Coordinates of C-alpha atoms and ligand atoms in Angstrom, one line a residue:
X32 CA 33.6 -254.7 67.1
X33 CA 35.2 -254.3 63.9
X34 CA 34.2 -251.3 62.7
X35 CA 32.9 -248.4 65.8
X36 CA 30.5 -246.1 63.8
X37 CA 30.9 -242.3 64.5
X38 CA 30.2 -241.0 68.2
X39 CA 27.2 -238.5 67.0
X40 CA 25.6 -242.1 65.2
X41 CA 26.4 -240.3 61.5
X42 CA 28.2 -241.9 59.0
X43 CA 30.3 -239.7 57.5
X44 CA 30.5 -240.9 54.3
X45 CA 31.9 -238.9 50.5
X46 CA 28.6 -237.1 50.2
X47 CA 28.5 -235.1 53.6
X48 CA 30.1 -231.9 55.0
X49 CA 33.6 -233.7 56.3
X50 CA 34.2 -233.2 60.0
X51 CA 37.9 -231.9 59.4
X52 CA 40.8 -231.2 57.0
X53 CA 41.7 -234.7 56.9
X54 CA 38.6 -236.5 55.9
X55 CA 38.3 -233.3 53.5
X56 CA 41.1 -234.6 51.8
X57 CA 40.6 -238.5 51.5
X58 CA 36.9 -237.3 50.2
X59 CA 38.7 -235.4 47.6
X60 CA 40.9 -238.8 47.1
X61 CA 37.8 -240.7 46.6
X62 CA 36.5 -238.3 44.2
X63 CA 39.2 -238.2 42.3
X64 CA 39.8 -242.0 42.4
X65 CA 43.4 -241.4 43.7
X66 CA 43.9 -244.6 45.3
X67 CA 40.6 -246.3 43.7
X68 CA 38.4 -245.3 46.5
X69 CA 40.0 -247.4 49.0
X70 CA 40.6 -246.1 52.2
X71 CA 43.9 -247.8 54.5
X72 CA 45.0 -246.6 57.8
X73 CA 47.4 -247.7 60.5
X74 CA 48.3 -246.7 63.9
X75 CA 51.8 -247.4 64.6
X76 CA 53.0 -247.3 68.6
X77 CA 56.5 -247.9 69.4
X78 CA 56.3 -250.4 71.8
X79 CA 58.3 -248.7 74.5
X80 CA 56.0 -247.4 76.5
X81 CA 52.3 -247.7 77.8
X82 CA 49.4 -245.8 75.7
X83 CA 48.0 -242.4 76.8
X84 CA 45.5 -240.5 76.1
X85 CA 47.0 -238.8 73.6
X86 CA 47.4 -242.3 71.6
X87 CA 43.3 -242.6 72.2
X88 CA 43.3 -239.8 69.7
X89 CA 45.7 -241.5 67.4
X90 CA 43.5 -244.3 67.2
X91 CA 40.1 -242.9 67.3
X92 CA 41.5 -241.1 64.2
X93 CA 43.2 -243.9 62.4
X94 CA 40.6 -246.5 63.1
X95 CA 37.2 -244.2 63.2
X96 CA 37.9 -243.1 59.5
X97 CA 38.8 -247.0 58.3
X98 CA 35.3 -247.5 60.1
X99 CA 33.8 -244.5 58.1
X100 CA 34.8 -245.0 54.9
X101 CA 34.4 -248.5 55.0
X102 CA 38.0 -248.6 55.0
X103 CA 40.8 -251.1 57.2
X104 CA 43.5 -249.8 60.1
X105 CA 46.2 -252.2 60.9
X106 CA 48.1 -252.3 64.2
X107 CA 52.0 -251.6 63.7
X108 CA 54.3 -252.0 65.9
X109 CA 57.1 -249.8 64.9
X110 CA 60.1 -251.8 66.8
X111 CA 63.3 -250.5 65.1
X112 CA 64.7 -249.4 68.5
X113 CA 65.8 -252.7 70.2
X114 CA 67.2 -251.2 73.5
X115 CA 63.8 -249.5 74.8
X116 CA 61.2 -252.3 73.9
X117 CA 59.8 -255.3 75.2
X118 CA 57.0 -257.7 74.9
X119 CA 55.1 -256.3 77.8
X120 CA 54.5 -253.5 76.2
X121 CA 53.2 -254.9 73.1
X122 CA 50.7 -256.8 75.0
X123 CA 49.2 -253.8 77.3
X124 CA 49.6 -252.0 73.7
X125 CA 46.8 -254.5 72.2
X126 CA 44.9 -254.6 75.3
X127 CA 44.4 -251.0 75.2
X128 CA 43.3 -250.7 71.6
X129 CA 41.0 -253.5 72.2
X130 CA 39.5 -251.7 75.2
X131 CA 38.7 -248.6 73.2
X132 CA 37.0 -250.8 71.2
X133 CA 38.8 -251.3 67.6
X134 CA 39.8 -254.4 66.1
X135 CA 42.5 -254.7 63.2
X136 CA 41.8 -258.2 62.5
X137 CA 44.5 -260.4 61.3
X138 CA 46.5 -257.1 60.5
X139 CA 48.9 -257.2 63.5
X140 CA 52.4 -255.9 61.8
X141 CA 56.0 -255.2 63.0
X142 CA 58.5 -253.0 61.2
X143 CA 61.0 -256.3 61.8
X144 CA 58.8 -258.7 59.5
X145 CA 60.3 -255.5 56.5
X146 CA 63.8 -256.1 57.7
X147 CA 64.5 -258.1 54.6
X148 CA 62.5 -256.0 52.3
X149 CA 64.3 -252.2 53.7
X150 CA 67.5 -254.5 53.8
X151 CA 67.2 -255.3 50.2
X152 CA 66.0 -251.7 49.1
X153 CA 69.2 -250.2 50.8
X154 CA 70.8 -252.2 48.4
X155 CA 69.1 -251.1 45.8
X156 CA 69.8 -247.4 47.1
X157 CA 73.2 -248.2 47.0
X158 CA 73.6 -250.0 43.6
X159 CA 71.6 -246.6 42.3
X160 CA 74.7 -244.1 43.8
X161 CA 71.7 -243.0 46.2
X162 CA 73.2 -244.4 49.9
X163 CA 76.7 -244.7 51.0
X164 CA 78.8 -246.1 54.0
X165 CA 80.2 -243.5 56.5
X166 CA 82.7 -243.9 59.4
X167 CA 82.3 -240.6 60.7
X168 CA 81.3 -240.5 64.6
X169 CA 77.2 -240.3 65.8
X170 CA 79.2 -236.9 67.1
X171 CA 81.1 -235.8 63.6
X172 CA 77.8 -236.9 61.9
X173 CA 76.0 -234.1 64.2
X174 CA 79.1 -232.2 63.9
X175 CA 78.7 -231.9 59.9
X176 CA 74.8 -231.6 60.0
X177 CA 75.2 -227.7 59.9
X178 CA 72.3 -225.4 61.1
X179 CA 69.3 -223.7 59.8
X180 CA 71.4 -221.3 58.8
X181 CA 74.5 -223.0 58.1
X182 CA 75.2 -225.7 55.4
X183 CA 76.7 -229.0 56.5
X184 CA 79.5 -230.4 55.5
X185 CA 80.0 -233.3 53.0
X186 CA 81.5 -236.5 54.7
X187 CA 84.8 -237.4 53.9
X188 CA 83.2 -241.0 53.0
X189 CA 80.7 -239.9 50.8
X190 CA 82.5 -240.4 47.3
X191 CA 82.7 -244.2 48.3
X192 CA 82.6 -246.2 45.0
X193 CA 79.7 -248.3 44.9
X194 CA 81.3 -251.7 45.4
X195 CA 83.2 -250.8 48.1
X196 CA 80.1 -249.0 49.6
X197 CA 78.0 -252.8 48.9
X198 CA 81.0 -254.5 50.4
X199 CA 80.9 -252.8 53.4
X200 CA 77.5 -252.9 54.1
X201 CA 77.3 -256.5 53.4
X202 CA 80.1 -256.5 56.3
X203 CA 78.2 -254.4 58.2
X204 CA 75.2 -256.8 58.0
X205 CA 77.3 -259.5 58.4
X206 CA 78.1 -258.7 62.2
X207 CA 82.4 -257.5 61.2
X208 CA 82.2 -254.0 62.4
X209 CA 81.9 -252.8 66.2
X210 CA 78.7 -250.8 67.4
X211 CA 78.3 -246.9 66.2
X212 CA 81.6 -247.3 64.2
X213 CA 80.0 -247.0 60.8
X214 CA 76.6 -245.9 59.4
X215 CA 74.6 -246.6 55.9
X216 CA 73.6 -243.1 54.9
X217 CA 71.5 -241.8 52.2
X218 CA 73.0 -239.4 49.4
X219 CA 70.6 -236.2 49.3
X220 CA 72.3 -232.6 49.7
X221 CA 74.3 -231.5 52.5
X222 CA 73.1 -228.0 51.8
X223 CA 69.3 -228.7 51.5
X224 CA 67.4 -226.1 53.7
X225 CA 65.8 -229.3 55.6
X226 CA 68.4 -230.9 58.2
X227 CA 66.3 -233.8 57.8
X228 CA 67.4 -234.0 54.1
X229 CA 71.0 -233.9 54.6
X230 CA 72.2 -237.4 54.4
X231 CA 70.5 -238.9 56.6
X232 CA 71.3 -242.3 58.4
X233 CA 69.1 -245.2 57.5
X234 CA 71.4 -247.4 59.6
X235 CA 73.0 -248.1 62.8
X236 CA 75.3 -250.7 63.9
X237 CA 73.8 -252.2 67.3
X238 CA 74.3 -255.9 68.3
X239 CA 71.7 -255.9 71.0
X240 CA 69.1 -258.5 70.7
X241 CA 65.7 -257.1 69.2
X242 CA 62.4 -258.9 70.6
X243 CA 61.1 -260.2 67.9
X244 CA 64.4 -261.0 65.4
X245 CA 67.0 -262.0 68.2
X246 CA 71.0 -261.5 66.8
X247 CA 69.8 -261.6 63.1
X248 CA 70.2 -258.1 63.0
X249 CA 73.4 -256.4 64.0
X250 CA 72.7 -253.5 62.0
X251 CA 69.5 -251.9 62.7
X252 CA 66.9 -249.3 60.3
X253 CA 66.1 -246.1 61.9
X254 CA 62.6 -244.8 62.6
X255 CA 62.9 -242.4 59.2
X256 CA 63.8 -245.3 57.0
X257 CA 61.7 -247.7 58.1
X258 CA 58.4 -245.9 58.8
X259 CA 57.9 -244.6 55.4
X260 CA 58.3 -248.2 53.4
X261 CA 56.3 -249.7 56.6
X262 CA 53.8 -247.6 54.8
X263 CA 54.5 -248.6 51.3
X264 CA 54.2 -252.2 52.2
X265 CA 51.1 -252.1 53.6
X266 CA 50.2 -250.1 50.7
X267 CA 48.7 -247.3 53.6
X268 CA 46.8 -244.9 51.6
X269 CA 46.4 -242.1 54.4
X270 CA 49.7 -242.4 57.0
X271 CA 48.0 -240.1 59.6
X272 CA 50.9 -238.7 62.0
X273 CA 51.7 -235.7 64.3
X274 CA 53.2 -232.5 63.1
X275 CA 56.7 -232.9 64.4
X276 CA 57.2 -235.5 61.4
X277 CA 55.9 -233.0 58.7
X278 CA 59.3 -231.9 57.6
X279 CA 60.0 -235.3 57.2
X280 CA 57.8 -235.8 54.8
X281 CA 60.0 -234.4 52.3
X282 CA 62.6 -237.4 53.1
X283 CA 60.2 -240.3 52.9
X284 CA 58.7 -238.9 49.5
X285 CA 62.6 -239.2 48.2
X286 CA 62.9 -242.5 49.4
X287 CA 59.7 -243.9 48.3
X288 CA 60.4 -242.1 44.5
X289 CA 64.0 -243.6 44.6
X290 CA 62.9 -246.9 45.1
X291 CA 59.7 -246.9 42.8
X292 CA 57.5 -247.9 45.2
X293 CA 54.0 -247.3 46.0
X294 CA 53.7 -243.9 47.7
X295 CA 51.2 -243.4 50.8
X296 CA 50.0 -239.9 51.5
X297 CA 51.5 -238.7 54.8
X298 CA 49.2 -236.0 56.6
X299 CA 49.7 -234.3 59.8
X300 CA 47.5 -233.0 63.0
X301 CA 48.3 -231.5 65.8
X302 CA 49.1 -233.9 68.9
X303 CA 46.4 -233.8 72.5
X304 CA 48.1 -232.1 75.1
X305 CA 45.7 -231.7 78.2
X306 CA 46.4 -228.9 81.1
X307 CA 47.4 -230.5 83.9
X308 CA 48.5 -233.5 82.7
X309 CA 52.0 -234.6 81.0
X310 CA 52.2 -237.1 78.1
X311 CA 56.0 -237.3 77.2
X312 CA 56.7 -241.5 77.7
X313 CA 59.8 -239.6 79.3
X314 CA 57.9 -237.8 81.9
X315 CA 55.5 -240.7 82.4
X316 CA 58.2 -242.6 82.8
X317 CA 59.8 -241.0 85.9
X318 CA 56.8 -241.0 87.6
X319 CA 56.6 -244.0 87.7
X320 CA 60.3 -244.3 88.4
X321 CA 60.5 -242.0 90.9
X322 CA 57.6 -243.2 92.6
X323 CA 55.3 -240.2 92.1
X324 CA 52.6 -242.5 91.5
X325 CA 52.0 -246.3 92.4
X326 CA 52.6 -247.6 88.6
X327 CA 51.9 -246.8 85.2
X328 CA 48.1 -248.0 85.8
X329 CA 48.5 -245.6 88.9
X330 CA 44.7 -243.9 88.1
X331 CA 46.2 -240.5 88.4
X332 CA 48.2 -241.6 85.5
X333 CA 47.1 -240.4 82.0
X334 CA 47.9 -243.9 80.4
X335 CA 44.7 -245.8 79.3
X336 CA 45.3 -248.0 81.9
X337 CA 45.2 -245.9 84.6
X338 CA 42.1 -244.0 83.2
X339 CA 40.4 -247.5 82.9
X340 CA 41.5 -248.3 86.8
X341 CA 39.9 -244.4 87.5
X342 CA 36.9 -245.8 85.9
X343 CA 36.8 -243.8 82.6
X344 CA 34.8 -246.0 79.9
X345 CA 35.9 -246.6 76.2
X346 CA 32.4 -244.8 75.2
X347 CA 33.4 -241.4 77.2
X348 CA 37.0 -241.5 75.6
X349 CA 35.5 -242.3 72.5
X350 CA 33.3 -239.0 72.7
X351 CA 35.7 -236.9 74.0
X352 CA 38.4 -237.6 71.1
X353 CA 35.3 -236.9 68.4
X354 CA 34.1 -233.5 70.2
X355 CA 37.9 -232.2 70.3
X356 CA 38.5 -233.2 66.5
X357 CA 41.8 -232.7 64.5
X358 CA 43.5 -229.7 63.5
X359 CA 46.8 -228.2 62.0
X360 CA 47.6 -226.1 65.2
X361 CA 49.0 -227.3 68.9
X362 CA 46.4 -226.2 71.4
X363 CA 45.7 -227.2 74.7
X364 CA 42.4 -229.0 75.9
X365 CA 41.1 -228.2 79.3
X366 CA 41.2 -231.5 81.3
X367 CA 37.7 -230.7 82.4
X368 CA 36.2 -231.5 79.0
X369 CA 37.5 -234.8 79.3
X370 CA 36.0 -235.0 83.0
X371 CA 32.6 -233.9 81.4
X372 CA 32.5 -236.5 78.6
X373 CA 33.1 -239.3 81.6
X374 CA 29.9 -237.8 83.7
X375 CA 28.0 -237.5 80.7
X376 CA 28.7 -241.3 80.0
X377 CA 28.4 -242.5 83.6
X378 CA 24.9 -240.8 84.2
X379 CA 24.0 -242.7 81.7
X380 CA 24.9 -246.1 82.4
X381 CA 26.2 -245.8 86.1
X382 CA 23.6 -247.4 88.7
X383 CA 23.0 -245.3 92.1
X384 CA 24.1 -246.6 94.9
X385 CA 24.4 -245.2 98.8
X386 CA 28.0 -245.3 100.4
X387 CA 29.0 -243.4 103.3
X388 CA 32.6 -242.4 102.9
X389 CA 33.2 -241.0 106.6
X390 CA 30.6 -242.7 109.0
X391 CA 28.7 -241.2 111.5
X392 CA 26.5 -243.2 113.6
X393 CA 23.0 -242.9 113.9
X394 CA 20.9 -244.8 116.1
X395 CA 16.7 -244.6 115.9
X396 CA 15.5 -244.6 119.4
X397 CA 11.8 -245.5 118.3
X398 CA 13.0 -247.9 115.8
X399 CA 12.0 -251.3 117.0
X400 CA 14.8 -253.3 118.1
X401 CA 16.2 -256.2 115.5
X402 CA 13.3 -255.0 112.6
X403 CA 15.1 -254.7 108.8
X404 CA 12.6 -253.3 106.5
X405 CA 13.7 -253.7 102.6
X406 CA 13.4 -250.7 101.0
X407 CA 12.7 -249.8 97.0
X408 CA 15.5 -247.5 95.6
X409 CA 15.6 -246.3 92.5
X410 CA 18.8 -247.6 90.3
X411 CA 18.9 -245.3 87.5
X412 CA 16.9 -242.1 86.8
X413 CA 18.0 -241.6 83.6
X414 CA 17.4 -245.5 82.6
X415 CA 13.7 -246.8 83.6
X416 CA 15.2 -250.2 82.0
X417 CA 17.3 -250.2 85.2
X418 CA 14.8 -251.0 87.9
X419 CA 14.8 -250.6 91.5
X420 CA 16.6 -252.6 93.8
X421 CA 16.1 -253.4 97.9
X422 CA 18.1 -251.4 100.4
X423 CA 17.9 -252.7 104.5
X424 CA 16.8 -250.5 106.5
X425 CA 17.4 -250.7 109.9
X426 CA 17.8 -249.0 113.9
X427 CA 21.4 -248.2 113.6
X428 CA 22.6 -246.2 110.7
X429 CA 25.9 -244.7 109.5
X430 CA 25.2 -240.9 107.4
X431 CA 28.1 -238.5 106.3
X432 CA 29.4 -237.0 108.7
X433 CA 29.6 -233.5 106.7
X434 CA 25.8 -233.9 106.9
X435 CA 25.8 -233.0 110.3
X436 CA 26.7 -229.7 112.4
X437 CA 26.2 -229.4 116.1
X438 CA 26.5 -225.3 115.0
X439 CA 24.7 -224.9 111.5
X440 CA 26.1 -221.4 109.6
X441 CA 23.0 -220.3 107.8
X442 CA 23.5 -221.9 104.8
X443 CA 23.1 -225.6 105.9
X444 CA 20.2 -227.3 105.6
X445 CA 21.1 -230.9 106.5
X446 CA 21.2 -232.5 109.6
X447 CA 21.6 -230.8 113.2
X448 CA 20.2 -230.9 116.5
X449 CA 16.2 -230.4 116.5
X450 CA 16.0 -230.3 113.0
X451 CA 14.3 -233.1 110.5
X452 CA 15.9 -233.9 107.2
X453 CA 14.8 -237.1 104.7
X454 CA 17.0 -240.0 104.6
X455 CA 16.9 -241.2 100.7
X456 CA 14.4 -243.8 99.9
X457 CA 13.2 -244.4 103.9
X458 CA 12.1 -241.6 106.3
X459 CA 12.2 -238.7 108.1
X460 CA 14.3 -238.8 110.6
X461 CA 15.1 -236.0 113.9
X462 CA 17.8 -235.1 115.5
X463 CA 17.0 -235.5 119.3
X464 CA 20.2 -235.9 121.0
X465 CA 24.4 -235.4 120.2
X466 CA 26.5 -237.8 121.8
X467 CA 30.6 -236.6 122.5
X468 CA 33.7 -238.8 123.5
X469 CA 34.1 -236.9 126.8
X470 CA 37.8 -237.1 126.3
X471 CA 38.4 -235.6 122.6
X472 CA 34.6 -233.7 122.2
X473 CA 33.8 -235.5 119.3
X474 CA 30.5 -236.1 118.1
X475 CA 30.4 -240.1 118.6
X476 CA 26.7 -240.4 117.8
X477 CA 23.5 -239.0 117.2
X478 CA 20.5 -240.2 118.4
X479 CA 17.0 -239.6 115.8
X480 CA 13.6 -240.9 116.1
X481 CA 12.3 -241.1 113.1
X482 CA 8.5 -240.7 111.8
X483 CA 7.1 -244.0 110.3
X484 CA 4.1 -242.2 108.7
X485 CA 6.9 -240.9 106.1
X486 CA 8.1 -244.4 104.8
X487 CA 9.5 -243.7 100.9
X488 CA 10.3 -240.0 101.4
X489 CA 7.3 -238.0 102.0
X490 CA 5.0 -237.0 104.7
X491 CA 1.2 -237.5 104.3
X492 CA 0.7 -233.6 106.5
X493 CA 2.5 -232.1 103.8
X494 CA 5.6 -231.2 105.9
X495 CA 8.9 -230.5 103.9
X496 CA 12.4 -230.9 104.6
X497 CA 15.3 -229.2 103.1
X498 CA 17.6 -231.9 102.9
X499 CA 17.8 -235.7 102.0
X500 CA 20.5 -237.7 102.8
X501 CA 22.1 -240.9 101.9
X502 CA 22.8 -243.6 104.5
X503 CA 23.4 -247.1 105.1
X504 CA 22.5 -249.9 107.7
X505 CA 25.3 -250.1 109.9
X506 CA 24.9 -254.4 110.2
X507 CA 24.5 -254.2 106.9
X508 CA 26.9 -252.2 105.3
X509 CA 30.4 -253.7 104.0
X510 CA 33.2 -251.8 105.0
X511 CA 35.4 -250.3 102.0
X512 CA 38.3 -248.4 101.4
X513 CA 37.8 -245.4 98.9
X514 CA 40.8 -243.5 97.3
X515 CA 39.7 -239.9 96.3
X516 CA 41.2 -238.2 93.4
X517 CA 42.9 -234.6 92.7
X518 CA 44.6 -233.5 89.5
X519 CA 48.7 -234.9 90.2
X520 CA 50.0 -231.3 89.0
X521 CA 48.9 -227.9 90.5
X522 CA 49.5 -226.0 87.6
X523 CA 47.4 -226.3 84.1
X524 CA 50.9 -226.5 82.6
X525 CA 53.1 -228.6 84.6
X526 CA 56.0 -227.8 82.7
X527 CA 55.5 -224.2 84.1
X528 CA 58.1 -224.4 86.9
X529 CA 61.0 -221.5 87.6
X530 CA 64.6 -221.9 86.2
X531 CA 66.6 -225.2 87.4
X532 CA 63.3 -226.9 88.0
X533 CA 61.4 -229.5 86.5
X534 CA 58.1 -230.5 86.3
X535 CA 58.1 -233.0 88.6
X536 CA 58.1 -229.5 91.1
X537 CA 54.7 -228.7 90.2
X538 CA 53.0 -232.4 91.5
X539 CA 50.3 -232.1 93.8
X540 CA 50.7 -232.9 97.4
X541 CA 46.8 -233.8 97.7
X542 CA 46.8 -235.8 94.4
X543 CA 45.9 -238.7 96.5
X544 CA 43.8 -238.8 99.3
X545 CA 42.7 -243.0 101.0
X546 CA 39.9 -242.7 103.5
X547 CA 39.6 -246.5 105.1
X548 CA 37.0 -246.7 107.1
X549 CA 33.9 -246.5 104.9
X550 CA 30.9 -248.2 104.4
X551 CA 29.0 -249.2 101.6
X552 CA 25.3 -250.8 101.0
X553 CA 25.1 -254.2 100.4
X554 CA 24.3 -254.6 97.0
X555 CA 27.6 -254.0 96.2
X556 CA 29.5 -257.1 98.2
X557 CA 30.1 -258.8 95.0
X558 CA 31.3 -256.7 92.8
X559 CA 34.6 -256.8 91.1
X560 CA 37.1 -254.3 89.2
X561 CA 36.2 -252.5 86.4
X562 CA 32.7 -252.0 88.5
X563 CA 31.5 -248.6 87.6
X564 CA 28.7 -246.5 89.8
X565 CA 27.1 -243.5 91.3
X566 CA 27.5 -243.0 95.1
X567 CA 24.9 -240.9 95.5
X568 CA 25.4 -237.2 96.2
X569 CA 30.0 -237.9 96.0
X570 CA 30.6 -238.9 92.5
X571 CA 31.1 -241.7 90.4
X572 CA 33.6 -244.7 91.5
X573 CA 34.9 -248.0 90.6
X574 CA 35.7 -251.2 92.2
X575 CA 39.8 -251.1 92.2
X576 CA 41.8 -254.8 91.4
X577 CA 43.6 -253.9 95.3
X578 CA 39.9 -255.2 96.4
X579 CA 39.5 -258.8 98.2
X580 CA 37.0 -260.0 99.5
X581 CA 35.3 -258.8 102.7
X582 CA 37.6 -255.8 101.9
X583 CA 36.1 -253.8 98.7
X584 CA 38.3 -251.0 97.6
X585 CA 37.0 -248.0 95.2
X586 CA 38.3 -244.8 93.2
X587 CA 36.1 -241.9 92.7
X588 CA 36.4 -241.8 88.9
X589 CA 34.9 -238.0 89.0
X590 CA 33.1 -235.9 91.7
X591 CA 29.4 -234.7 90.4
X592 CA 30.4 -231.5 90.1
X593 CA 30.8 -230.2 86.3
X594 CA 32.7 -227.2 86.1
X595 CA 33.2 -227.6 81.9
X596 CA 29.2 -227.9 81.6
X597 CA 28.9 -224.8 83.7
X598 CA 31.6 -222.9 82.1
X599 CA 29.7 -223.3 78.7
X600 CA 26.1 -222.6 80.0
X601 CA 27.9 -219.3 81.0
X602 CA 28.7 -218.6 78.1
X603 CA 25.4 -219.4 75.6
Ligands
LIG49 P1 58.0 -240.8 71.5 O1 58.6 -240.0 71.9 O2 58.7 -242.2 72.4 O3 58.5 -241.1 69.7 P2 55.2 -241.2 70.9 O4 54.6 -239.8 71.7 O5 55.4 -240.4 69.4 O6 57.0 -241.3 71.8 P3 54.8 -243.3 69.4 O7 54.7 -245.1 70.1 O8 55.2 -243.6 68.5 O9 54.4 -242.2 70.8 O10 53.0 -243.2 69.5 C1 52.3 -243.8 68.0 C2 51.4 -243.0 67.7 O11 50.4 -242.2 68.5 C3 51.8 -241.7 66.7 O12 51.6 -242.2 65.0 C4 51.9 -240.7 67.6 O13 52.1 -239.3 66.3 C5 50.5 -241.1 67.9 N1 50.5 -239.8 69.4 C6 51.5 -239.9 70.5 N2 51.3 -239.1 71.0 C7 50.3 -238.8 70.9 C8 49.4 -237.1 71.2 N3 49.7 -236.7 72.3 N4 48.4 -236.9 70.1 C9 47.9 -237.0 69.5 N5 48.5 -238.2 68.7 C10 49.5 -238.9 69.7
LIG50 MG1 57.0 -241.5 68.0

């Protein structure tokens, strides 16, 4: 897909009411002809971790805007920090962006592609008296920087001549100095009210090999020095980023002005925060390293790899991003809205199947031995085109253990001794006898009769039953492991912890429940990873890559209950 239409199906072109303040700015720029009607955005991940649902917001925004305005969106890896970056992250980021449904064409760029140009520009700033080589250590620079209420102190090296600076910078570039011994700094204003303008560092000395440029650059540009210029080189018209860069904007503008080059417009928006979720890469890394989860793509992780494995669809994530919109103020979105969007999409597209998570054996005493019937089952009541399938029925079945109670309370309408219920797509059955393990007293089998006249699920005499149960035929069913998930944290704000503890104190010890004796209908036998379906009455599930021939593994994506929809209904 080169252009992804907005999820509403309506294109938000210039003549329509803009959906948010960013599109409003772009409309205005198009009206005044600021960039000749050109719209060019970029998504600029740092390849030091896996993408998460927060990044999805930025991806949908940048690629979405480009598509809506007939523009372009670049994928640019901000690879200015060689120490934390790896090829593995680059590959996974590309996989995830593609999976979300976006395409950067041949515009895959790297900040490291621009190291030569950045170096030339640094020489220009030095030549103009706008940058100098400083011998202060990192700690001393911090010390000299001052605070919001106290002006900074000028570096004793600030007065170096242009010639001296050029010579030293060239020697830094030649690898003559030790790591951290010198920096190149912009010469702006140590008393500036914005701390970012107090002679920020442009280059550090760092001899570690870079994943793309190898040992060619013993000096390393800072993010602040590389970012705005990378945008300029790519002629990005609207450089969309999160709010924490708002007070870096004067610095980016200063660099572009002093260099006299094309100046993209930076626009900041509030990052996505979700309840019951941590999003910072540092915290996600902690969860993986300390083995609180099984890896980056553990289905409980908010990473795109985790959500994919959990069974989330790109459509649902895009719909979620469209729904939350963009704003200038920080807020936290209820994770139930994300789950609601997943249900909404899966309800439309996921085939219904029958699976029993905690099996209880049912023998139909009056059903002919050896007989098998193929019954018609509807694949998706929401989608008539999905058709029907055959489900085998026989004398021995499994039903859900929870669907039987020996001594049912008043509101329990499912199976109980002497009671009749419907088996979905099949027959009415009546429980005649309860078989128990003599030692433990546990119910091991129900002996039931079926009424042959109720085939298909209705009684010709009009008698009613109060429950319809799902089931599988014991001899045909496929064994499966099913993994049920709950929120990874017990509190809406995982960082809400008593003094001295950190977010891991709020980890939910019951976030994963593994059921290993499940039985699923035989139509699932040949399904592979990422196959998504609804287990009737139990939720939406998908096949996990841990599946092996003869042993399927499923993840529950979401339950069927939709608390978010319920809350919205109550509000209206
Ligand atoms: P780091 O702490 O390492 O800087 P980051 O979250 O900023 O992490 P980047 O790889 O730099 O990660 O992010 C790429 C892009 O995604 C940036 O433009 C960033 O603003 C955006 N982004 C990251 N997190 C979120 C979020 N929670 N909501 C919206 N956008 C986000
Ligand atoms: Mg970042």
